[in-house]
PDB file of C-alpha atoms and ligand atoms in Angstrom:
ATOM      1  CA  UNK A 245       6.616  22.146  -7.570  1.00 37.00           C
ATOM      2  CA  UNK A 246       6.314  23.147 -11.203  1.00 38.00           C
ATOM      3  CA  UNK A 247       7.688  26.801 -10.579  1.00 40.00           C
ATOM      4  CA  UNK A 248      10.844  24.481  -9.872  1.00 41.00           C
ATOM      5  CA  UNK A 249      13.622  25.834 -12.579  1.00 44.00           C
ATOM      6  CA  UNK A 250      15.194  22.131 -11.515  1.00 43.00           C
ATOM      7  CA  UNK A 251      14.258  19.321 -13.916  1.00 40.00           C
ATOM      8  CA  UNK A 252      14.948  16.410 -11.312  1.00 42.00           C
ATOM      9  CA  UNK A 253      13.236  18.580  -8.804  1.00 44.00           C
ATOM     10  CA  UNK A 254       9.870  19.354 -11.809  1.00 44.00           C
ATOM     11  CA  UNK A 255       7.174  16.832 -10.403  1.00 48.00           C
ATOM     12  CA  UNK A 256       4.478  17.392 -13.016  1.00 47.00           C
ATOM     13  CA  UNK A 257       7.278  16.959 -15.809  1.00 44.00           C
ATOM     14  CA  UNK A 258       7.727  13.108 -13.901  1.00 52.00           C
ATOM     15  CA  UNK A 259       3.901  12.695 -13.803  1.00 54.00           C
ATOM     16  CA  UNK A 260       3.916  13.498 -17.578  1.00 54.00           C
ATOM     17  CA  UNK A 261       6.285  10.968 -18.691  1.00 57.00           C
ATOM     18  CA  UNK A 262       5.050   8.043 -15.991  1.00 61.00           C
ATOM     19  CA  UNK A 263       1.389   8.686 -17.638  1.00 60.00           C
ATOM     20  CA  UNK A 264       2.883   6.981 -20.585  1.00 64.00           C
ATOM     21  CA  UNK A 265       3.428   3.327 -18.793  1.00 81.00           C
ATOM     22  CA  UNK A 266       0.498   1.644 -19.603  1.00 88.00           C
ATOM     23  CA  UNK A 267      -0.565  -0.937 -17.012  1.00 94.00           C
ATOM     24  CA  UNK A 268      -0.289  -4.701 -18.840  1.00 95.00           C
ATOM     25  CA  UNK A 269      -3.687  -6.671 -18.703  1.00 97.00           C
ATOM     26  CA  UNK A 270      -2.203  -8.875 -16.519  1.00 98.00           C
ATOM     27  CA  UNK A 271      -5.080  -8.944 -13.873  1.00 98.00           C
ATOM     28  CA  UNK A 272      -8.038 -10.223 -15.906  1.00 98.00           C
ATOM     29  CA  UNK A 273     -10.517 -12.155 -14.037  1.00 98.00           C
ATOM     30  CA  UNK A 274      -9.246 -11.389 -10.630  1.00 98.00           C
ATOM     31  CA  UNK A 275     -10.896  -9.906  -7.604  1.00 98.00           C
ATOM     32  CA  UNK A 276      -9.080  -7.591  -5.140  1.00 99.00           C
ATOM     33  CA  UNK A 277      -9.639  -5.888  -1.818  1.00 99.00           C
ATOM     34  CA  UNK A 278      -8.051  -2.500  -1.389  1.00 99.00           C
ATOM     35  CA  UNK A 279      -8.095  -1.102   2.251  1.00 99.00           C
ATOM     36  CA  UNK A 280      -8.014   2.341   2.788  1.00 98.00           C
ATOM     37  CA  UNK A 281      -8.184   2.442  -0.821  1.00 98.00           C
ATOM     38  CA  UNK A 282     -10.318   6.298  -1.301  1.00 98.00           C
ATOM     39  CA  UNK A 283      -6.850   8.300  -0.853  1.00 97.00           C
ATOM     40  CA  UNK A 284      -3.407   8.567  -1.502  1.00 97.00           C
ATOM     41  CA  UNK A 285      -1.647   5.360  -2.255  1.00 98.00           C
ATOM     42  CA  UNK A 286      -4.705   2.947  -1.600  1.00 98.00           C
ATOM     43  CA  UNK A 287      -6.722   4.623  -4.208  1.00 98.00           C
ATOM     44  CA  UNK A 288      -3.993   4.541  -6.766  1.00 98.00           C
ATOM     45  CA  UNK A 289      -3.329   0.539  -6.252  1.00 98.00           C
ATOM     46  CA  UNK A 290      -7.169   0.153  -6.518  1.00 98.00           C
ATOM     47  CA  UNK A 291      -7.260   1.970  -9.564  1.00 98.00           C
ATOM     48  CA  UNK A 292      -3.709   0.484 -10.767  1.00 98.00           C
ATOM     49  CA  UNK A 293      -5.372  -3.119 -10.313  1.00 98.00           C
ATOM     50  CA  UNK A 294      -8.576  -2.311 -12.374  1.00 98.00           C
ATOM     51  CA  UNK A 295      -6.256  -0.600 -15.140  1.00 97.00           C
ATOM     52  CA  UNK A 296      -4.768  -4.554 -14.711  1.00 98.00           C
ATOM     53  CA  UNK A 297      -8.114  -6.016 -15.264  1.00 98.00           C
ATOM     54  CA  UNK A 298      -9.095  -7.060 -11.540  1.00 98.00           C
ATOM     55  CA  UNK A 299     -12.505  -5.984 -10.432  1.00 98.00           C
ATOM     56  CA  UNK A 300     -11.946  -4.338  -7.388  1.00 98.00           C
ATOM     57  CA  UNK A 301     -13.479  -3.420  -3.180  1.00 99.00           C
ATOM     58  CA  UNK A 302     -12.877   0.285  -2.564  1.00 98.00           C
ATOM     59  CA  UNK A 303     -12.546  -0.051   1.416  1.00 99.00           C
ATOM     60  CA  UNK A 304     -12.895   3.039   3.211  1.00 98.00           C
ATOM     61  CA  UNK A 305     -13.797   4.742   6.549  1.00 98.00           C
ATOM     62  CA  UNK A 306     -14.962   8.012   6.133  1.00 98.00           C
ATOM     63  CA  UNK A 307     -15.449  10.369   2.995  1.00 98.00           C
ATOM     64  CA  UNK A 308     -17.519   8.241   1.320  1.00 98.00           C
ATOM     65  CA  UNK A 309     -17.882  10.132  -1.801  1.00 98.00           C
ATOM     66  CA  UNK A 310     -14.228  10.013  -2.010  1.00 98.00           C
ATOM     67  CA  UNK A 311     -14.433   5.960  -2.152  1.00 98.00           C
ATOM     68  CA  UNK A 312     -17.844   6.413  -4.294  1.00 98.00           C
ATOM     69  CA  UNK A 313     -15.446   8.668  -7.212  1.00 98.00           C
ATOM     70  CA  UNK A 314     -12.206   5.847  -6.872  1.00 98.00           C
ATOM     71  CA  UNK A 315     -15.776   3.320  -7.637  1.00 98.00           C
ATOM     72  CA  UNK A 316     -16.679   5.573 -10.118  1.00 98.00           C
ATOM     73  CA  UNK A 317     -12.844   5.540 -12.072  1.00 98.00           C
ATOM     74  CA  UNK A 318     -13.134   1.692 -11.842  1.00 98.00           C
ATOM     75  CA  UNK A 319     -16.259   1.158 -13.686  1.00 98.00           C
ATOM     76  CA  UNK A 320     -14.330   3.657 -16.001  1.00 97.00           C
ATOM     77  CA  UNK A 321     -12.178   1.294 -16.951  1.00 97.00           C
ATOM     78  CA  UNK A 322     -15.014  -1.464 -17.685  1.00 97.00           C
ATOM     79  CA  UNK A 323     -14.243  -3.566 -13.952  1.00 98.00           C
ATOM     80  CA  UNK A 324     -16.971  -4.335 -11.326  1.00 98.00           C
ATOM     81  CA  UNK A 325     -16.203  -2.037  -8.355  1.00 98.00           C
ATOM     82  CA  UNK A 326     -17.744  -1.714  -4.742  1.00 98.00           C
ATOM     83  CA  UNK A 327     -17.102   0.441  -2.233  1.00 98.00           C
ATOM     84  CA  UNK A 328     -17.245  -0.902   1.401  1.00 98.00           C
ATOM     85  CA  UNK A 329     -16.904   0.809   4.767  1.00 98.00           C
ATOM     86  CA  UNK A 330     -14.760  -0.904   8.025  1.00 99.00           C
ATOM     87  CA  UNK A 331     -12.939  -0.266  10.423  1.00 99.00           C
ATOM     88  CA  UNK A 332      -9.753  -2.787   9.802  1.00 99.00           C
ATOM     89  CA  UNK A 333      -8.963  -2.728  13.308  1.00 98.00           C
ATOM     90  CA  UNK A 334     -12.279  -4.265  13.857  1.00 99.00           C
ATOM     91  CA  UNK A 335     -12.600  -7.758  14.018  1.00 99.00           C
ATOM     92  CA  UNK A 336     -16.424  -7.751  13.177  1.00 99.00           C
ATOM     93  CA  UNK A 337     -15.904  -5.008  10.581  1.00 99.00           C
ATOM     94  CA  UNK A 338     -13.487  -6.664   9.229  1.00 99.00           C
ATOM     95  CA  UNK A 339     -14.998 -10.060   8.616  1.00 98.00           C
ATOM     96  CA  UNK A 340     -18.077  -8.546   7.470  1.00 98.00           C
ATOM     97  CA  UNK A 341     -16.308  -6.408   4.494  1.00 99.00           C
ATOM     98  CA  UNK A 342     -14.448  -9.340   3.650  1.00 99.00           C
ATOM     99  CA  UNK A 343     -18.048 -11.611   3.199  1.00 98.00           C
ATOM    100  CA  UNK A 344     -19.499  -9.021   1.286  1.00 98.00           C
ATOM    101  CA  UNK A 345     -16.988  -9.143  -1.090  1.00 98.00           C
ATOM    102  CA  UNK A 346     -16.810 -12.420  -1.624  1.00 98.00           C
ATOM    103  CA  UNK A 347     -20.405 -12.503  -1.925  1.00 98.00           C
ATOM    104  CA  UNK A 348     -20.445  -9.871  -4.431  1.00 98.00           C
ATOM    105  CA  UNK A 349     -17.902 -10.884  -6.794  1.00 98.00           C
ATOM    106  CA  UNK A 350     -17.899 -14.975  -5.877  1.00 98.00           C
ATOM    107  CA  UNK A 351     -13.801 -15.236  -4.778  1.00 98.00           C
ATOM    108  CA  UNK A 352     -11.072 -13.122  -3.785  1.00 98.00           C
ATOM    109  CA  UNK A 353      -7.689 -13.321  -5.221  1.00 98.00           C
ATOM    110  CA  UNK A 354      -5.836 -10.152  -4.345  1.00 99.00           C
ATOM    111  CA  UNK A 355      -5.761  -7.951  -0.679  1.00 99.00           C
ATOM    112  CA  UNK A 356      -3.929  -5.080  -0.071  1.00 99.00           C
ATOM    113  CA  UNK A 357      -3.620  -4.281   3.478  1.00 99.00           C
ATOM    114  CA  UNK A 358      -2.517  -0.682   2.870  1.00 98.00           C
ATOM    115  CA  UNK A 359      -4.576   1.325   5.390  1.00 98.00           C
ATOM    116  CA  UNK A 360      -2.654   3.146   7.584  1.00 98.00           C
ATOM    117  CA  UNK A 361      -2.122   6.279   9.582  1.00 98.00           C
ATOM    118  CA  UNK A 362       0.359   8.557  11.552  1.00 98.00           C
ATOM    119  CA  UNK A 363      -0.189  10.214  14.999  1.00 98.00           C
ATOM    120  CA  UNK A 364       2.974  11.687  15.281  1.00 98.00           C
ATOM    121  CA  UNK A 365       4.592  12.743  18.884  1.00 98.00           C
ATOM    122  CA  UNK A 366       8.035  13.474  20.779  1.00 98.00           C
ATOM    123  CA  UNK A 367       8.247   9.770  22.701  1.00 98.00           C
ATOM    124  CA  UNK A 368       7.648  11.255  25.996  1.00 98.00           C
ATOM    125  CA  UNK A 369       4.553  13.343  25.493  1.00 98.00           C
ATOM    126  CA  UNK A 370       3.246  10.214  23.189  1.00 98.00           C
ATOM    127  CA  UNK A 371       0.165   9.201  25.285  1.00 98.00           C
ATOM    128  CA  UNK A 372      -1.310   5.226  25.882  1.00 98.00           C
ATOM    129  CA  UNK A 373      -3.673   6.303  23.190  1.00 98.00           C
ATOM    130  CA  UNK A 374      -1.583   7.740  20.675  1.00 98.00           C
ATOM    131  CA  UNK A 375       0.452   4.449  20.494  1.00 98.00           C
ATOM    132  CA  UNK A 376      -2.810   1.996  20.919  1.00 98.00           C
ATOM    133  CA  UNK A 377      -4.354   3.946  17.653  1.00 98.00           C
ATOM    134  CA  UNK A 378      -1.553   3.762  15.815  1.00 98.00           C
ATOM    135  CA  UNK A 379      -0.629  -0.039  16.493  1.00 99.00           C
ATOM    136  CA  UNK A 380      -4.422  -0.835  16.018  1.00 99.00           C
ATOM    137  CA  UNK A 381      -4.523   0.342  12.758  1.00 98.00           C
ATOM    138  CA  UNK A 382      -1.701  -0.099  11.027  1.00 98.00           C
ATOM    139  CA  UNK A 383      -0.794  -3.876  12.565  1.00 99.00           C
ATOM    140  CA  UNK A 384      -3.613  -5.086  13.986  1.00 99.00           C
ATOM    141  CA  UNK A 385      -5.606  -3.783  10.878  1.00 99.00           C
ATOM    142  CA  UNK A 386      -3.204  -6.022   8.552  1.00 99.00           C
ATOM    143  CA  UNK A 387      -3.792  -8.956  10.858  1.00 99.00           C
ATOM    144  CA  UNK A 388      -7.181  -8.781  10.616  1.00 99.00           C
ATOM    145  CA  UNK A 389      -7.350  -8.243   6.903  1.00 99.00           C
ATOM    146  CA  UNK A 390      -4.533 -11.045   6.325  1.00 99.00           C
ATOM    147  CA  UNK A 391      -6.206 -13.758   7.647  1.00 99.00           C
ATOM    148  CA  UNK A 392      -9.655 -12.767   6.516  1.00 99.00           C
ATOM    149  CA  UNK A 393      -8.187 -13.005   3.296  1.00 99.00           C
ATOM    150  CA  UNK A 394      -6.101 -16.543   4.320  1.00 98.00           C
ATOM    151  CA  UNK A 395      -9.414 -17.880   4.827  1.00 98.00           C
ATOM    152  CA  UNK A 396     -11.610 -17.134   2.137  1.00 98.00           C
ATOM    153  CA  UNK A 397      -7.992 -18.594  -0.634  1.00 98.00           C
ATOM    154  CA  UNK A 398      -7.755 -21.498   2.039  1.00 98.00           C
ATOM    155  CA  UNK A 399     -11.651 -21.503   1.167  1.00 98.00           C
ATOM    156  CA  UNK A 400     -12.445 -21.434  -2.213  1.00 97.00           C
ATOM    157  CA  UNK A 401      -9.061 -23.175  -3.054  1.00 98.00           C
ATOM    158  CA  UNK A 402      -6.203 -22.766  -6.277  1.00 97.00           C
ATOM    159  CA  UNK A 403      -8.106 -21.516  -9.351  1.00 96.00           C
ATOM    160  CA  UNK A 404      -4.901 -21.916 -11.498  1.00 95.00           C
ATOM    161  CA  UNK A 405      -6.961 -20.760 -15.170  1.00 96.00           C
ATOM    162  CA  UNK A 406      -7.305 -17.486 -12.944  1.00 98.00           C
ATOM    163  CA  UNK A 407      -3.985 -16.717 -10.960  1.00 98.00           C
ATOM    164  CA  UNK A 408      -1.233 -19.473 -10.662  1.00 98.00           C
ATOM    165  CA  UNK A 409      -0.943 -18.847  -6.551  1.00 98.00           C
ATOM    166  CA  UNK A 410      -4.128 -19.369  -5.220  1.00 98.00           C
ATOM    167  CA  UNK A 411      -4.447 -16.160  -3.529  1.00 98.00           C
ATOM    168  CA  UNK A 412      -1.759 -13.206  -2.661  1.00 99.00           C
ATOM    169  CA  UNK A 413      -1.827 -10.533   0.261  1.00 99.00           C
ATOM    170  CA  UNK A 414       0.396  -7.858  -0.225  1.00 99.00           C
ATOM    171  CA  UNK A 415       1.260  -5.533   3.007  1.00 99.00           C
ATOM    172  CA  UNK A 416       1.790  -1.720   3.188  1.00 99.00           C
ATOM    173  CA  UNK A 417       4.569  -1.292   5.160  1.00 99.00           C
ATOM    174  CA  UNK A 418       6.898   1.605   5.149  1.00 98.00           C
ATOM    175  CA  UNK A 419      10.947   2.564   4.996  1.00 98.00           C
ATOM    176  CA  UNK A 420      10.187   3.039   8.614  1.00 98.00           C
ATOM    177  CA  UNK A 421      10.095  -0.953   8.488  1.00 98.00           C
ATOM    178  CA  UNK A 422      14.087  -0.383   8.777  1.00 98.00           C
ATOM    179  CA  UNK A 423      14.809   3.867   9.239  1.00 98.00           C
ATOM    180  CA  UNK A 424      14.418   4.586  12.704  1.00 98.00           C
ATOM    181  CA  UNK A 425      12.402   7.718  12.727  1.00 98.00           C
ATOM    182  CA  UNK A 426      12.718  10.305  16.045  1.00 98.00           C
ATOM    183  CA  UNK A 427       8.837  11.693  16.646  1.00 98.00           C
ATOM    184  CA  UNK A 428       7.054   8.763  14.958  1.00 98.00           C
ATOM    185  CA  UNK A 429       7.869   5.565  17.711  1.00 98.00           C
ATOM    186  CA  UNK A 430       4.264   3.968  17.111  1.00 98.00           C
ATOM    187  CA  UNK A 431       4.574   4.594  13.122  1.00 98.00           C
ATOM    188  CA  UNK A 432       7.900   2.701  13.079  1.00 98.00           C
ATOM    189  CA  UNK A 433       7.344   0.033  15.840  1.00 99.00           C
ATOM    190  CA  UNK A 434       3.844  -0.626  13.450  1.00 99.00           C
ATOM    191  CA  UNK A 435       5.411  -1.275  10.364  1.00 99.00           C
ATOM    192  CA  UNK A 436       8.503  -3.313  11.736  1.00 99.00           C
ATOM    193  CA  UNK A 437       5.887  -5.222  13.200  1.00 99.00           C
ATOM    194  CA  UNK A 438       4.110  -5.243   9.626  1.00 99.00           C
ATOM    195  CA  UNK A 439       7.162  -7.103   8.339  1.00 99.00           C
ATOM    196  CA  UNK A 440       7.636  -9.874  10.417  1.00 98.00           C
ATOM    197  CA  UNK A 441       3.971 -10.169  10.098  1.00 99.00           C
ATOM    198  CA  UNK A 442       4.560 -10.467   6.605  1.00 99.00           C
ATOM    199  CA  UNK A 443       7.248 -13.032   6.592  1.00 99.00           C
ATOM    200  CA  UNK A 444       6.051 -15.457   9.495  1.00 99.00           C
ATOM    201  CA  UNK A 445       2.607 -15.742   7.263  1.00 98.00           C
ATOM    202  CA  UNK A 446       4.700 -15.706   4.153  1.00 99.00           C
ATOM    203  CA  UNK A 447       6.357 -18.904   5.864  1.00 99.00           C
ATOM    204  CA  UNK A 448       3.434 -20.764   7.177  1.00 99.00           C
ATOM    205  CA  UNK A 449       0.880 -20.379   3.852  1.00 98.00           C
ATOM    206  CA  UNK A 450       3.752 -20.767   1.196  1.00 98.00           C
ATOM    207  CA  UNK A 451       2.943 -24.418   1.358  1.00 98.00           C
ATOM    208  CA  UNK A 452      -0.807 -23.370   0.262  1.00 98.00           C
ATOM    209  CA  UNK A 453       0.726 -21.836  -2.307  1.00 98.00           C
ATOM    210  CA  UNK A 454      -0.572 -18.148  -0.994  1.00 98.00           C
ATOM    211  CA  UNK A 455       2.362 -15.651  -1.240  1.00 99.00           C
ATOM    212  CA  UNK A 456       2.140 -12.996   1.089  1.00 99.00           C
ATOM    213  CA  UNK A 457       4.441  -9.635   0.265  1.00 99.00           C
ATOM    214  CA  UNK A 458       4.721  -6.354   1.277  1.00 99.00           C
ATOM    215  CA  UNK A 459       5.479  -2.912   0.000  1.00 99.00           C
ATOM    216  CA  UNK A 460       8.050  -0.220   1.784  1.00 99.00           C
ATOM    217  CA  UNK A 461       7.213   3.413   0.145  1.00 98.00           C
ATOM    218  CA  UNK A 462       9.203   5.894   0.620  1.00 98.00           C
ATOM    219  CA  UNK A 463       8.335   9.906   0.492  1.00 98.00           C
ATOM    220  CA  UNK A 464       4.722   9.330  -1.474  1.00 98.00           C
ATOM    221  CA  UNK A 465       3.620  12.228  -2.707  1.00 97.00           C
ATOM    222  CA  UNK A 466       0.383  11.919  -0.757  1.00 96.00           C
ATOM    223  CA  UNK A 467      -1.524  13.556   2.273  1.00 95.00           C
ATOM    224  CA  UNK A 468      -0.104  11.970   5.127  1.00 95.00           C
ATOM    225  CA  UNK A 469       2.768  13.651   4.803  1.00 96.00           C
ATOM    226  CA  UNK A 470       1.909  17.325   2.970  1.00 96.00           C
ATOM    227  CA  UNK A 471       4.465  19.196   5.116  1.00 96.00           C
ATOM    228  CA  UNK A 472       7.253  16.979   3.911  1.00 96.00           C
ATOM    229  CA  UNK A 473       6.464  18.418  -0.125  1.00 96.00           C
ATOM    230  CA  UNK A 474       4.170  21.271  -0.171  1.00 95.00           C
ATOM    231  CA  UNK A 475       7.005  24.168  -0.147  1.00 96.00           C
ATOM    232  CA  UNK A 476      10.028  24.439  -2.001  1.00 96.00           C
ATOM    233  CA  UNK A 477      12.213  24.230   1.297  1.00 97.00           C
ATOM    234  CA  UNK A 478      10.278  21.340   2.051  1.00 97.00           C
ATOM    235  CA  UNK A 479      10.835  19.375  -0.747  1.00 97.00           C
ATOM    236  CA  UNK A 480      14.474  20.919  -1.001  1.00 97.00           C
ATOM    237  CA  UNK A 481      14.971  19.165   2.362  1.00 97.00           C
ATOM    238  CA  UNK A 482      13.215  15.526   1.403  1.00 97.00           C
ATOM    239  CA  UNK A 483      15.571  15.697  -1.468  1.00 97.00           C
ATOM    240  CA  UNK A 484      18.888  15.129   0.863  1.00 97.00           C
ATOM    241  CA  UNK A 485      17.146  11.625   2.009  1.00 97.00           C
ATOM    242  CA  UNK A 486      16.111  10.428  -1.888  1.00 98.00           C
ATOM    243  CA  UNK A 487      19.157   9.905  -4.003  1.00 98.00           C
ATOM    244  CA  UNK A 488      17.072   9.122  -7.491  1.00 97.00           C
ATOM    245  CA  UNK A 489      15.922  13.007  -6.563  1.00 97.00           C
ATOM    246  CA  UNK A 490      12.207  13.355  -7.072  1.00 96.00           C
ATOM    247  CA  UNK A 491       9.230  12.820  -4.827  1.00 97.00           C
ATOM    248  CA  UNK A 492       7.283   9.146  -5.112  1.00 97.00           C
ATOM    249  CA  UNK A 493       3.860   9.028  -6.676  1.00 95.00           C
ATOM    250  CA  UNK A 494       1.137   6.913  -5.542  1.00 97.00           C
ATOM    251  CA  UNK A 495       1.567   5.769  -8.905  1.00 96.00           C
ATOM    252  CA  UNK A 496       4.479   4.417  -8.441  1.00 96.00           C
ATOM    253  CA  UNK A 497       3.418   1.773  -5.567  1.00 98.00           C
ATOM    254  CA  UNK A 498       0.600   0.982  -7.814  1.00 98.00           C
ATOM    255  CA  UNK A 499       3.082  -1.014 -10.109  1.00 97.00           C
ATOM    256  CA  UNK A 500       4.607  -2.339  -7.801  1.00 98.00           C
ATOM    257  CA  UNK A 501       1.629  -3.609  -6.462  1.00 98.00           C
ATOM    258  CA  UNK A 502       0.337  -4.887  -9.573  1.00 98.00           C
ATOM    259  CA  UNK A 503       3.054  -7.021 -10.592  1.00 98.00           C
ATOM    260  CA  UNK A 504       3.669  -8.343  -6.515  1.00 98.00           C
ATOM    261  CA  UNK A 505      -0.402  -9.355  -7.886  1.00 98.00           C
ATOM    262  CA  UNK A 506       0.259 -11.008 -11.156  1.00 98.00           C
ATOM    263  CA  UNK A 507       1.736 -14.623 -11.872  1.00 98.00           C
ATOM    264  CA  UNK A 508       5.063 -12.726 -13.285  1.00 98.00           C
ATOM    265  CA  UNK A 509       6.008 -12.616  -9.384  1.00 98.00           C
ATOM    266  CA  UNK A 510       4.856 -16.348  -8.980  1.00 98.00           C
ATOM    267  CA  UNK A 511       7.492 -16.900  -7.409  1.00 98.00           C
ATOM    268  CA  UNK A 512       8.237 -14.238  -4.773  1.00 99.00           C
ATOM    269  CA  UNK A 513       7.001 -14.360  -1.433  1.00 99.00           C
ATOM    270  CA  UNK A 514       7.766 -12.927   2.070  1.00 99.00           C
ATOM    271  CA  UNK A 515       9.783 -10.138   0.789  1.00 98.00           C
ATOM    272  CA  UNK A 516       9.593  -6.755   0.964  1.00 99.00           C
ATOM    273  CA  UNK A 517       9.763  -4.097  -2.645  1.00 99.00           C
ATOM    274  CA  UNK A 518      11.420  -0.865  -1.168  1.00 99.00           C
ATOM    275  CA  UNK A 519       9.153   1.742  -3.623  1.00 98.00           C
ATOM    276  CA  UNK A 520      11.808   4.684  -2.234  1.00 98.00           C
ATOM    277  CA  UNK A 521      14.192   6.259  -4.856  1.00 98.00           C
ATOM    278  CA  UNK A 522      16.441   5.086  -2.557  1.00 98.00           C
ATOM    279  CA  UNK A 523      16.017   6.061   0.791  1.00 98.00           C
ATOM    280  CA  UNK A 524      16.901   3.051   2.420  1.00 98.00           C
ATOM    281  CA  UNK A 525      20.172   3.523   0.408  1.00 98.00           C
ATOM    282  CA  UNK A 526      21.691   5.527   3.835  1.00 96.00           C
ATOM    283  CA  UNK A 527      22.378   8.657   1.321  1.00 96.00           C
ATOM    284  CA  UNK A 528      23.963  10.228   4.202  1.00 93.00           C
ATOM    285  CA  UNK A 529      27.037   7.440   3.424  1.00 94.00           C
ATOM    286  CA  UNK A 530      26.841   8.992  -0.581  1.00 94.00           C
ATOM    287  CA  UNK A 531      29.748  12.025   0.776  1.00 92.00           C
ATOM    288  CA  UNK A 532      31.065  10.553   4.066  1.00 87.00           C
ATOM    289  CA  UNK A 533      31.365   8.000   6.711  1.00 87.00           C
TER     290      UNK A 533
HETATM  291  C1  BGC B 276       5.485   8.050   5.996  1.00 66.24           C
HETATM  292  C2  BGC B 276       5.683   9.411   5.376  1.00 66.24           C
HETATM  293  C3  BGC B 276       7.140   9.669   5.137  1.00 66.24           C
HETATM  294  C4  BGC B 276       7.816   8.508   4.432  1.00 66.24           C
HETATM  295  C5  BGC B 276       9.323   8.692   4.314  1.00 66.24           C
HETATM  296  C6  BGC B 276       6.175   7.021   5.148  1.00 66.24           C
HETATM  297  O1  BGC B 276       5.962   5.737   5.646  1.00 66.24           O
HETATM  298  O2  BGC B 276       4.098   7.764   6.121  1.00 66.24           O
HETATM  299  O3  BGC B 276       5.135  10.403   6.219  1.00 66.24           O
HETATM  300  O4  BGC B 276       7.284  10.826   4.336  1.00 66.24           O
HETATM  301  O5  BGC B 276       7.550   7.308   5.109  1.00 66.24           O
HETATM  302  O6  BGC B 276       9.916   9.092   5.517  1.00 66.24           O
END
């Protein structure tokens, strides 16, 4: 994008400027779980947390060397950082990542369910396995990883000198949560399942004072969706559906997702940050209806 003669449109002139938010210590002493964490918007909340203060788990599946360079970053920044393979649609996976992290770093204060995936198809072609994939990872994944991580809080109990809610899970959900989106029926029905998964545990740990949010992105600038940035037309074209008129960077979930972390959102749970330039804002509706 930075042959772009179009200043709104000039995505390394945004990165330039956002470089200059530093992230607030507001982390320090706290442990957090990223999954999917070696790519894309994962690896930027990982690394967004440890810029926070939190030591931080680097899940990933495969390219380990990618996970092994977001470790590497981490320790950068002077934070205890492991990376740890699973599967998050895999019960004994699962578990296991989440006991090796609590046995490496003694509690757990912070999970971000955030791995996720597309398998995109016209509904009628979409095969039995193309849904079951996509369901698996993306909602059964954050079920898994949720009440992993609602144990171990319910487990080692309100640390208050650490974090004022004794633990917080925050959910990667999507736009899609509330856009319908043609082609990608597994993708959507995932993440609108992803946010009443989110609220009905929101509802039923409050009382254990765990808060339990999630995060909608909007176009991310990341690899799940290349074709939707990687040519002038194509980023001409995501334009009409983002009114503030510039591509998301991972960056920008990663502050979200570090104050949905911190005690300054004490008092928020079971409610979804939209992280979209607007998108959700039905731009559409900005010249008609
Ligand atoms: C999808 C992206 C898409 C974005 C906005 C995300 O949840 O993963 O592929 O660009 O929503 O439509």
């Amino acid at each position: 994008m930075s042959s772009s003669s179009d200043p709104l449109n000039d995505a390394p002139l945004d990165d330039e400027r956002r470089g200059d938010i530093a992230y607030q210590p507001v982390l320090p002493g706290q442990v957090a779980l990223v999954t999917g964490a070696n790519s894309g918007i994962g690896r930027a909340v990982a690394l967004g947390l440890a810029q926070a203060g939190a030591d931080v788990a680097v899940n990933f599946l495969d390219r380990p060397e990618d996970a092994r360079a977001v470790v590497e970053a981490i320790r950068g920044y002077g934070r205890r950082a492991i990376a740890v393979q699973a599967d998050v649609s895999d019960e004994a996976q699962v578990d296991a990542m989440f006991a090796q992290v609590t046995a490496t770093f003694g509690a757990l204060h912070i999970a971000v369910a955030n791995a996720g995936l597309q398998d995109d198809c016209a509904f009628e072609a979409m095969s039995l396995g193309q849904w079951n994939k996509v369901i698996a990872v993306n909602l059964t994944g954050q079920f898994l990883c949720a009440r992993a991580a609602i144990r171990q809080f319910d487990q080692q109990g309100p640390d208050p000198g650490v974090s004022l809610a004794t633990g917080k899970v925050i959910c990667m959900s999507s736009v899609h949560q509330e856009i319908p989106w043609a082609g990608h029926a597994n993708y959507a029905a995932s993440k609108g399942g992803v946010m009443m998964l989110m609220r009905s545990i929101a509802q039923e740990v409050a009382p254990r004072r765990i808060r339990v949010n999630g995060i909608a992105p909007g176009a991310i600038r990341t690899g799940i969706n290349t074709k939707a940035w990687d040519t002038p037309q194509a980023y001409a074209d995501l334009m009409a559906h983002v009114p503030y008129k510039r591509i998301g960077e991972p960056d920008d979930v990663a502050r979200a997702a570090v104050w949905l972390a911190s005690d300054a959102s004490d008092y928020v749970t079971g409610t979804t940050l939209f992280v979209d330039g607007g998108m959700t804002l039905y731009p559409g509706f900005a010249t008609g209806g």
